[in-house]
Amino acid sequence: MALAVGTRLGPYVVETLIGAGGMGEVYRARDTRLERTVAIKILSEHIASDVDLRHRFEREARVISSLDHPHICALYDIGQQDGIDFLVMQYLEGETLARHLRNGPLPIDQTLRCAIEIADALDKAHRQGIVHRDLKPGNVMLTKSGAKLLDFGLARTGAGGRGRADGVTAAPTEQGLTDKGAILGTFEYMAPEQLEGKEADARTDIFAFGVVLHEMATGRKAFEGKSRASLIAAILERDPPSISSLQPLTPPALDRIVRKCLAKDPEERWQSAHDLMSELKWISETPAQAGGPVAVAAVVNDAGGSRRTSRVAWLAAAGFAAVAMLAALTLGALTYLRTAAEPPTMRSSVSLPEGWSLALLGGNISTAPLAVSPDGRRMAVVARSTDGKILLWIRALDTLAARPLTGTDGASSPFWSPDSRFLGFFADGKLKKIEVSGGPPITLCDAPNNLGGAWSSTGVIVFAPMSPTALQKVSESGGIPTPATVFGKGETLHWRPSFLPDGRHFLYRANTPGMPGPIYVTSLDSTDRTLLLNADSSNILYAQGHLLFLRERTLMAQAFDPRRLALTGEPVPIAEQIEIQATFPNGIFSASANGILAYQTGSGSKGSQLAWFDRGGKQIGVLGDQADYGDVELSPDRTRAAVTVVESPSRTRDIWVFDLARGLRTRLTFDPANDFAPVWSADGSRLVFDSIRNGAGGLFQKAASGTGGEESIPQAGAAAGGGPGGLRASSWSGDGRYLLHHNGGDLWTLPFVGDRKPTRIMQTPFLEFGGKFSPDGRWIAYISNESGRMEVYVAPFPNVSGKWQVSTAGGTLPRWRNDGREIFYLSPTNTLMAAEVSGQASGFKVGAVRPLFETRARISSRYPYDVSADGQRFLVNSDLQAAASSPITLVVNWTAGLKK
C-alpha cells in the first residue's frame, strides 16, 4: 500500500512517490533532523512476510553501507516503524539511463565518461567481494555530478578477489524475473552463466556492463528476441552487431572493449573492472580515436593555412581508387588530429548516386530534400531519377554507397526521430514513418501536402499538413492530429517546424499572403509564442548552440540560448551560395546535434521556362525567355497568356501578358505590391488578379490591353471576412456572369449582374478551392481534402448537390478541355493526368483516367500550366532548378570556425 504524503517514518516525512521496483517503493522525503531531502525505499507489503526476500532486503542495506564511492548511491540510515522496513538513501536529481536512452544513444564523449564512472563503481564493489548481478540502464542514474550506480538488492558477497557469488537455481516464472525461485536479474543484461544457473562472479557484472555500454553507444539493445526463449538463445549463441556497424563514427577500440566484455566464456572477458576502466580512459584521452573511421575530410585547414582537397564519392562503383583515396584522407585527418589542439573543421564533397539528383520539387509543394540524422551517422536525401522516380535514400557517412528505402516512392521532406532510428516523411497525402534499418513505411495520419515536419524527444510530431493551415501535432504512433499553433492576424501559413533540444519548444515560420513572415518559437504546451527574427523566407534549425538560417543565399549561424529562448551576439556567415528552392524558398542545408553540417551550393534560382509539350511529354516549343515565372493562364481564344513574373532584386510579383504569335510580353501591373493569379474574363477583355496591398489581400481587375486603371472588387474581399484560406479568384464563367473564387477554405461566386452579392456555394469542414467552371458553365471542377488528401471533384452548378471524384490517387489543379470531355490535373508526383468525363442531364460520369507525362511544373501561387482548346498541347511553367545535381558539402566540426 502506498504511503500517504506526510507519513512520518522516524524523523523522515514522506513527500511524494518517485518510483517502484521489484523490492518496493521509493519515496522522496524530508529529513527533519538534518534538513535535507532523502530517498526512502520501503519493502512492499505483499512480500514483507517472505523470509528470503526480507533477508535480501537486509542484505542490500549491509552491502550499500559498505560502499563509499562517488558513483554509488549512498546509504544514510535503516529503520523499521509500524511494520514497515525502510532504507534511507541519498536523493539523486536526474534521470535513469534507461529513460535517457529512449531518446537515442549518448554522444560518444558522454558514453565514455558514463562508462568510466560505472566501471569505477563496479571496481570498488568487486574489490570488497560484492557482485551487483543486476546491472542495467534502469539501475544507473544520470546526475549533474555524474553516473550513480543504484540497487544492489541482487548483490551477493563471497570470498575471493572476484567477489564470487553463490549459484542461482530454477528458471524464471511467469510472474517476473525477480520472483522467488527465479533467476535473479533482468534477462537482456544477464551473462550466459547466469542463465544457465552457474556460478556468478565479478565477470558476470562485466558482461552486463558490456551490454549496457553497447546500448549507450547505439541506442539499441545488444540482444533482442520476440520471446524469452529466443532472447536466451541470442545471449547464449550469438554476438550482437558491432557498435561501429550501427554508429560508424565510434572509436574502433570501443568495439574491442565491448566484444571482450561479451565473450560467452568468462575466462575470455576482462578479468577486472579496473582494467576495463583503464582501457576506457585511454580511449577518452586519445584524440586520434575520438572520431572513428569517418569517411569525410576533403579540405583540412591546418595551422599553417595549407589545404588538402579531394572528393569522396557515394558509390562503391568508384572502385579501388576511391577506397584508396578514402583511406589516405582518413589517415591524413587522423594524423592531423593527433597534433591539433582541438579537432579542426573538415569538409568533403559527396555526390548523389549516378542518374539521380536532389528532388527539389515533390508533388504539389516544395520539398526539403536533405536531412542529417541527429547522431551525425547518416544522411537522408530525397532523390529523383532521370525517368522521374522519386525515392528516399540513406547514406551512412563512413561508406561509399547509398541505399534506397523500399516503399518511399514519391517521398518528400524527410525528418529524423531523435534516436536516429526512424525517418518521418510525406507521401501519398499521408504523414508516414519508416525504420531506416529495414521494414515497411507506417502511415501516421493524413497530410495532403508537405510543408515540413519535426519529431520531438517526447514522442510528438509537429507538421504542416497543407496550405492554408496552422501546424498540427500527432503522436509518433499515429492518431488524429490536433492544433499545435494558431494563426495570428493576417497569417495564412505556418510551416517548417524544428524542435529545440528540450523536446517541448519548436521553431516555425509564419507567412502572410504572398509574403514570408517572421520566425517564432512556441511550445507543445501553449500557443503563446515569441518572435525571434526575420530571415528572408528561409527554413531554420537549431544545432550546436546556434540557429542556422539564410540571408539571401548565405548560411548564417547566430548563438541561441535554448533555455532563455533568446538570440545572443551577431549572426556569422558559415557558407555561401547555398542552393534554394524557388517556390517555397528553402535552403538546402541540414545539421546534426553533434557537429555535422551538410548543404548544397549552386548558382541560385535558375528560374523557369514556359514550354509547350504534346500529350506524350515531348517539348515542342518555348514561350519567351527564361525568367522567374509563376502563374500561367491562357486567354479564352488561346492567343494570349497572362503570367506572373517575379522581379529581381525586389522579389515582387507582377502580371504580364504574352502575345503567343509574336512571343512578346507586356507588363500589365506596376504597383509595388505583389500582384498574381490572373483570371481572364469570358470575352478576354479583362483580367482579375489577387494583390497584397495595405497589408491585406484583395481582388482587382484591369483591362487586358493595359489601358486604364485598376479597379478593386470589394464585394469579393468581404465575402468571408478573410480567414485562413486567403482570397483567390480561380475561374470566370463562360457567359461572363459569375466569378468563382475561394475564401476561408470555401467556394464562393461573385455575380456581375443583379445585386452583385457574393454567395457561398460550398461550405464543409474541409478545404475546397481551385474551382474551374466547365465550358458550358454547368459544372465546377475543384480541389478538396475531405478524403484526407487533395483530390479533384466535380459538382453541378448553380445548384451544388452531389459530387463525383475525378482523381484516383491524389490530384490538384484541374483544367477542362474546351469541349468539356476531358479534365486534366496534376498528380502528387507532378504527372499530368487526363480523365475522360461526360456531363449529362442525368448526372456526371467519369471514365478512364490516364497519365500523360511527368512534368517539372513549378508549383506556384495557383496554376503552373494551361491547355490548348483541343487538349493536345500544354503550356507548362517548367522549373529549371529541378534537375540540380551538384555535390553535397559535408562539414565535420563546423563550429570550430566560429571560435576563430
Short mmCIF file of C-alpha atoms in Angstrom, two decimals, residues 271-569:
data_model
loop_
_atom_site.label_atom_id
_atom_site.label_comp_id
_atom_site.label_asym_id
_atom_site.label_seq_id
_atom_site.Cartn_x
_atom_site.Cartn_y
_atom_site.Cartn_z
CA GLN A 271 39.05 -10.08 -15.64
CA SER A 272 38.62 -6.91 -13.60
CA ALA A 273 36.59 -3.72 -13.78
CA HIS A 274 39.80 -1.81 -13.06
CA ASP A 275 41.45 -2.99 -16.30
CA LEU A 276 38.27 -2.23 -18.16
CA MET A 277 38.17 1.29 -16.71
CA SER A 278 41.81 1.86 -17.72
CA GLU A 279 41.06 0.92 -21.33
CA LEU A 280 38.10 3.28 -21.42
CA LYS A 281 40.17 6.13 -20.03
CA TRP A 282 42.79 5.51 -22.71
CA ILE A 283 40.17 5.86 -25.44
CA SER A 284 38.72 9.04 -23.94
CA GLU A 285 42.17 10.62 -23.62
CA THR A 286 43.31 9.75 -27.16
CA PRO A 287 42.11 12.45 -29.61
CA ALA A 288 43.01 10.35 -32.65
CA GLN A 289 40.46 7.77 -31.61
CA ALA A 290 37.60 10.11 -30.88
CA GLY A 291 36.20 10.38 -34.35
CA GLY A 292 36.45 6.81 -35.52
CA PRO A 293 36.72 5.78 -39.15
CA VAL A 294 34.57 8.52 -40.63
CA ALA A 295 34.64 8.80 -44.41
CA VAL A 296 34.97 12.55 -44.62
CA ALA A 297 37.81 15.08 -44.85
CA ALA A 298 38.38 16.58 -48.19
CA VAL A 299 39.51 20.06 -47.15
CA VAL A 300 41.50 20.36 -43.93
CA ASN A 301 42.73 23.78 -42.81
CA ASP A 302 45.84 23.35 -40.67
CA ALA A 303 47.66 25.87 -38.55
CA GLY A 304 49.90 26.90 -41.45
CA GLY A 305 46.98 27.60 -43.72
CA SER A 306 47.69 24.70 -46.10
CA ARG A 307 44.78 22.94 -47.81
CA ARG A 308 44.42 19.33 -48.79
CA THR A 309 41.49 18.73 -51.11
CA SER A 310 39.74 15.70 -52.53
CA ARG A 311 36.32 14.21 -53.04
CA VAL A 312 34.68 11.17 -51.59
CA ALA A 313 32.20 9.51 -53.96
CA TRP A 314 28.92 7.97 -52.84
CA LEU A 315 29.03 4.77 -54.82
CA ALA A 316 31.10 1.67 -54.27
CA ALA A 317 31.32 1.61 -58.07
CA ALA A 318 34.01 4.24 -57.70
CA GLY A 319 36.27 1.20 -57.20
CA PHE A 320 39.69 0.75 -55.63
CA ALA A 321 40.82 4.28 -56.47
CA ALA A 322 38.04 5.80 -54.32
CA VAL A 323 38.76 3.36 -51.49
CA ALA A 324 42.47 4.18 -51.58
CA MET A 325 41.67 7.88 -51.62
CA LEU A 326 39.34 7.46 -48.67
CA ALA A 327 41.97 5.58 -46.68
CA ALA A 328 44.58 8.23 -47.41
CA LEU A 329 42.25 11.06 -46.43
CA THR A 330 41.20 9.34 -43.23
CA LEU A 331 44.83 8.61 -42.30
CA GLY A 332 45.78 12.21 -43.02
CA ALA A 333 42.90 13.54 -40.94
CA LEU A 334 43.70 11.27 -38.00
CA THR A 335 47.39 12.17 -38.18
CA TYR A 336 46.46 15.82 -38.05
CA LEU A 337 44.10 15.28 -35.14
CA ARG A 338 46.90 13.74 -33.06
CA THR A 339 48.78 17.02 -33.15
CA ALA A 340 45.94 19.54 -33.14
CA ALA A 341 44.86 21.31 -30.01
CA GLU A 342 41.25 20.63 -30.94
CA PRO A 343 39.58 18.81 -33.86
CA PRO A 344 39.60 21.04 -36.95
CA THR A 345 36.80 21.68 -39.36
CA MET A 346 36.88 19.10 -42.16
CA ARG A 347 34.98 19.35 -45.43
CA SER A 348 34.20 16.82 -48.13
CA SER A 349 32.11 16.71 -51.28
CA VAL A 350 29.77 13.78 -51.75
CA SER A 351 27.87 13.14 -54.96
CA LEU A 352 24.44 11.68 -55.48
CA PRO A 353 24.10 8.19 -56.94
CA GLU A 354 24.62 8.11 -60.69
CA GLY A 355 21.45 9.02 -62.54
CA TRP A 356 19.84 10.69 -59.52
CA SER A 357 19.54 14.31 -58.40
CA LEU A 358 18.03 16.05 -55.39
CA ALA A 359 14.25 16.26 -55.81
CA LEU A 360 13.71 19.95 -55.25
CA LEU A 361 10.06 19.66 -56.17
CA GLY A 362 7.86 16.87 -54.89
CA GLY A 363 4.17 16.51 -55.60
CA ASN A 364 2.15 19.63 -55.00
CA ILE A 365 4.55 21.55 -52.85
CA SER A 366 8.28 22.08 -52.48
CA THR A 367 10.29 19.53 -50.55
CA ALA A 368 13.21 19.81 -48.12
CA PRO A 369 15.26 17.01 -49.69
CA LEU A 370 18.20 16.73 -47.27
CA ALA A 371 18.31 15.65 -43.60
CA VAL A 372 21.29 14.65 -41.43
CA SER A 373 20.48 12.30 -38.55
CA PRO A 374 20.71 13.75 -35.02
CA ASP A 375 23.63 11.45 -34.18
CA GLY A 376 25.51 12.56 -37.30
CA ARG A 377 25.88 9.00 -38.60
CA ARG A 378 23.63 9.11 -41.62
CA MET A 379 22.18 11.42 -44.20
CA ALA A 380 18.77 11.06 -45.85
CA VAL A 381 18.06 12.58 -49.25
CA VAL A 382 15.03 12.67 -51.49
CA ALA A 383 16.33 11.97 -54.98
CA ARG A 384 14.74 11.95 -58.41
CA SER A 385 15.91 9.62 -61.19
CA THR A 386 16.22 10.66 -64.81
CA ASP A 387 12.91 8.90 -65.53
CA GLY A 388 11.12 10.90 -62.80
CA LYS A 389 11.05 8.29 -60.00
CA ILE A 390 11.35 9.81 -56.50
CA LEU A 391 12.76 7.80 -53.58
CA LEU A 392 14.30 8.28 -50.15
CA TRP A 393 17.97 7.28 -50.00
CA ILE A 394 20.07 6.66 -46.87
CA ARG A 395 23.82 7.19 -46.80
CA ALA A 396 25.93 6.11 -43.82
CA LEU A 397 28.66 8.72 -43.67
CA ASP A 398 31.51 6.22 -43.36
CA THR A 399 30.61 4.28 -46.51
CA LEU A 400 30.88 4.82 -50.26
CA ALA A 401 27.39 3.59 -51.07
CA ALA A 402 23.86 4.84 -50.54
CA ARG A 403 20.79 2.63 -50.44
CA PRO A 404 17.18 3.42 -51.32
CA LEU A 405 14.39 2.81 -48.80
CA THR A 406 11.77 0.49 -50.26
CA GLY A 407 8.23 1.83 -50.11
CA THR A 408 9.14 5.52 -50.16
CA ASP A 409 8.06 6.34 -53.73
CA GLY A 410 7.07 9.99 -54.04
CA ALA A 411 8.51 10.85 -50.62
CA SER A 412 9.29 14.40 -49.59
CA SER A 413 10.58 16.41 -46.62
CA PRO A 414 12.24 13.69 -44.51
CA PHE A 415 12.90 14.37 -40.83
CA TRP A 416 14.57 12.14 -38.24
CA SER A 417 13.36 10.71 -34.96
CA PRO A 418 15.50 11.89 -32.02
CA ASP A 419 17.12 8.44 -31.68
CA SER A 420 18.05 8.42 -35.40
CA ARG A 421 16.23 5.11 -35.92
CA PHE A 422 13.25 6.36 -37.90
CA LEU A 423 12.53 8.83 -40.67
CA GLY A 424 9.29 10.74 -40.92
CA PHE A 425 8.26 11.80 -44.43
CA PHE A 426 5.29 12.76 -46.59
CA ALA A 427 3.90 10.67 -49.46
CA ASP A 428 0.52 9.82 -51.00
CA GLY A 429 -1.20 12.54 -49.00
CA LYS A 430 -0.07 10.97 -45.71
CA LEU A 431 2.45 11.53 -42.96
CA LYS A 432 4.49 8.34 -42.63
CA LYS A 433 7.47 6.91 -40.78
CA ILE A 434 9.93 4.16 -41.65
CA GLU A 435 12.70 2.42 -39.71
CA VAL A 436 15.93 3.07 -41.58
CA SER A 437 17.37 -0.35 -40.73
CA GLY A 438 14.52 -2.02 -42.60
CA GLY A 439 10.78 -2.51 -42.61
CA PRO A 440 7.74 -1.09 -44.36
CA PRO A 441 6.57 2.51 -44.02
CA ILE A 442 3.82 3.12 -41.44
CA THR A 443 1.09 5.70 -42.02
CA LEU A 444 0.55 8.05 -39.07
CA CYS A 445 -2.17 10.40 -40.32
CA ASP A 446 -3.42 12.42 -43.27
CA ALA A 447 -1.22 15.19 -44.65
CA PRO A 448 -2.49 16.24 -48.08
CA ASN A 449 0.52 18.41 -48.81
CA ASN A 450 4.02 18.76 -47.45
CA LEU A 451 5.28 21.80 -45.64
CA GLY A 452 7.66 20.11 -43.23
CA GLY A 453 7.69 18.14 -40.00
CA ALA A 454 9.73 17.77 -36.81
CA TRP A 455 9.98 14.92 -34.26
CA SER A 456 10.14 15.67 -30.55
CA SER A 457 12.01 13.63 -27.95
CA THR A 458 8.67 13.50 -26.10
CA GLY A 459 7.18 11.35 -28.86
CA VAL A 460 5.17 14.09 -30.61
CA ILE A 461 5.47 15.04 -34.28
CA VAL A 462 4.62 18.60 -35.33
CA PHE A 463 3.92 19.05 -39.03
CA ALA A 464 2.34 21.30 -41.60
CA PRO A 465 -0.33 19.20 -43.35
CA MET A 466 -1.28 21.64 -46.09
CA SER A 467 -1.65 25.25 -47.05
CA PRO A 468 -3.51 27.12 -45.68
CA THR A 469 -3.48 25.63 -42.18
CA ALA A 470 -1.60 26.19 -38.95
CA LEU A 471 0.73 23.50 -37.63
CA GLN A 472 -0.69 20.24 -36.28
CA LYS A 473 0.69 17.70 -33.79
CA VAL A 474 0.26 13.94 -33.64
CA SER A 475 1.72 11.08 -31.63
CA GLU A 476 4.71 9.27 -33.14
CA SER A 477 2.45 6.18 -33.03
CA GLY A 478 -0.18 7.89 -35.19
CA GLY A 479 -3.68 9.12 -34.48
CA ILE A 480 -5.85 12.16 -35.03
CA PRO A 481 -3.85 15.41 -35.29
CA THR A 482 -4.66 18.37 -33.07
CA PRO A 483 -3.67 22.05 -33.48
CA ALA A 484 -0.13 22.97 -32.46
CA THR A 485 -0.23 26.65 -33.44
CA VAL A 486 -2.87 29.32 -34.02
CA PHE A 487 -2.84 31.88 -36.81
CA GLY A 488 -2.07 35.48 -35.95
CA LYS A 489 -3.71 38.39 -37.71
CA GLY A 490 -3.37 38.13 -41.47
CA GLU A 491 -1.39 34.86 -41.37
CA THR A 492 -2.21 32.13 -43.87
CA LEU A 493 0.59 29.64 -43.39
CA HIS A 494 2.75 28.11 -40.66
CA TRP A 495 5.47 25.81 -41.94
CA ARG A 496 8.89 24.17 -41.49
CA PRO A 497 8.80 23.40 -37.74
CA SER A 498 12.05 22.50 -35.97
CA PHE A 499 12.39 21.32 -32.35
CA LEU A 500 14.78 22.65 -29.74
CA PRO A 501 16.72 20.18 -27.52
CA ASP A 502 14.16 20.15 -24.69
CA GLY A 503 11.63 18.41 -26.94
CA ARG A 504 8.92 20.91 -26.00
CA HIS A 505 9.80 24.14 -27.75
CA PHE A 506 9.92 24.41 -31.50
CA LEU A 507 10.61 26.99 -34.18
CA TYR A 508 8.43 27.75 -37.19
CA ARG A 509 7.83 30.38 -39.87
CA ALA A 510 4.57 32.29 -40.16
CA ASN A 511 3.60 33.72 -43.55
CA THR A 512 1.05 36.29 -44.63
CA PRO A 513 -0.46 36.23 -48.15
CA GLY A 514 2.36 36.38 -50.64
CA MET A 515 4.92 37.46 -48.07
CA PRO A 516 7.44 35.48 -45.99
CA GLY A 517 6.84 36.13 -42.33
CA PRO A 518 8.95 36.03 -39.18
CA ILE A 519 10.39 33.09 -37.24
CA TYR A 520 8.65 32.30 -33.95
CA VAL A 521 9.35 29.93 -31.08
CA THR A 522 6.49 28.28 -29.20
CA SER A 523 5.90 25.06 -27.26
CA LEU A 524 3.76 21.95 -27.23
CA ASP A 525 2.15 23.16 -24.01
CA SER A 526 0.94 26.55 -25.17
CA THR A 527 0.10 28.56 -28.27
CA ASP A 528 1.90 31.60 -26.83
CA ARG A 529 4.88 32.44 -28.99
CA THR A 530 7.99 34.61 -29.06
CA LEU A 531 9.26 36.45 -32.12
CA LEU A 532 12.89 35.59 -32.85
CA LEU A 533 13.88 37.13 -36.17
CA ASN A 534 13.12 37.73 -39.82
CA ALA A 535 15.32 35.73 -42.17
CA ASP A 536 14.08 36.15 -45.73
CA SER A 537 11.92 33.07 -46.39
CA SER A 538 14.44 30.55 -45.12
CA ASN A 539 13.90 27.38 -43.17
CA ILE A 540 15.56 27.46 -39.76
CA LEU A 541 17.00 24.92 -37.34
CA TYR A 542 18.90 24.67 -34.06
CA ALA A 543 22.28 22.96 -33.81
CA GLN A 544 25.31 23.20 -31.51
CA GLY A 545 24.01 26.24 -29.59
CA HIS A 546 23.15 28.20 -32.75
CA LEU A 547 20.24 28.91 -35.04
CA LEU A 548 21.02 28.26 -38.71
CA PHE A 549 19.16 30.24 -41.36
CA LEU A 550 19.66 32.01 -44.68
CA ARG A 551 20.17 35.64 -45.53
CA GLU A 552 19.76 35.78 -49.25
CA ARG A 553 21.90 32.74 -50.14
CA THR A 554 24.39 32.90 -47.26
CA LEU A 555 24.04 30.38 -44.44
CA MET A 556 24.21 32.20 -41.12
CA ALA A 557 24.75 30.93 -37.57
CA GLN A 558 23.68 33.00 -34.59
CA ALA A 559 24.20 31.99 -30.97
CA PHE A 560 20.96 31.00 -29.27
CA ASP A 561 20.19 30.16 -25.65
CA PRO A 562 17.50 27.43 -25.73
CA ARG A 563 16.75 27.92 -22.02
CA ARG A 564 16.07 31.65 -22.26
CA LEU A 565 14.78 31.30 -25.84
CA ALA A 566 16.93 34.25 -26.81
CA LEU A 567 19.42 35.07 -29.54
CA THR A 568 22.77 36.47 -28.50
CA GLY A 569 25.54 38.20 -30.39
#
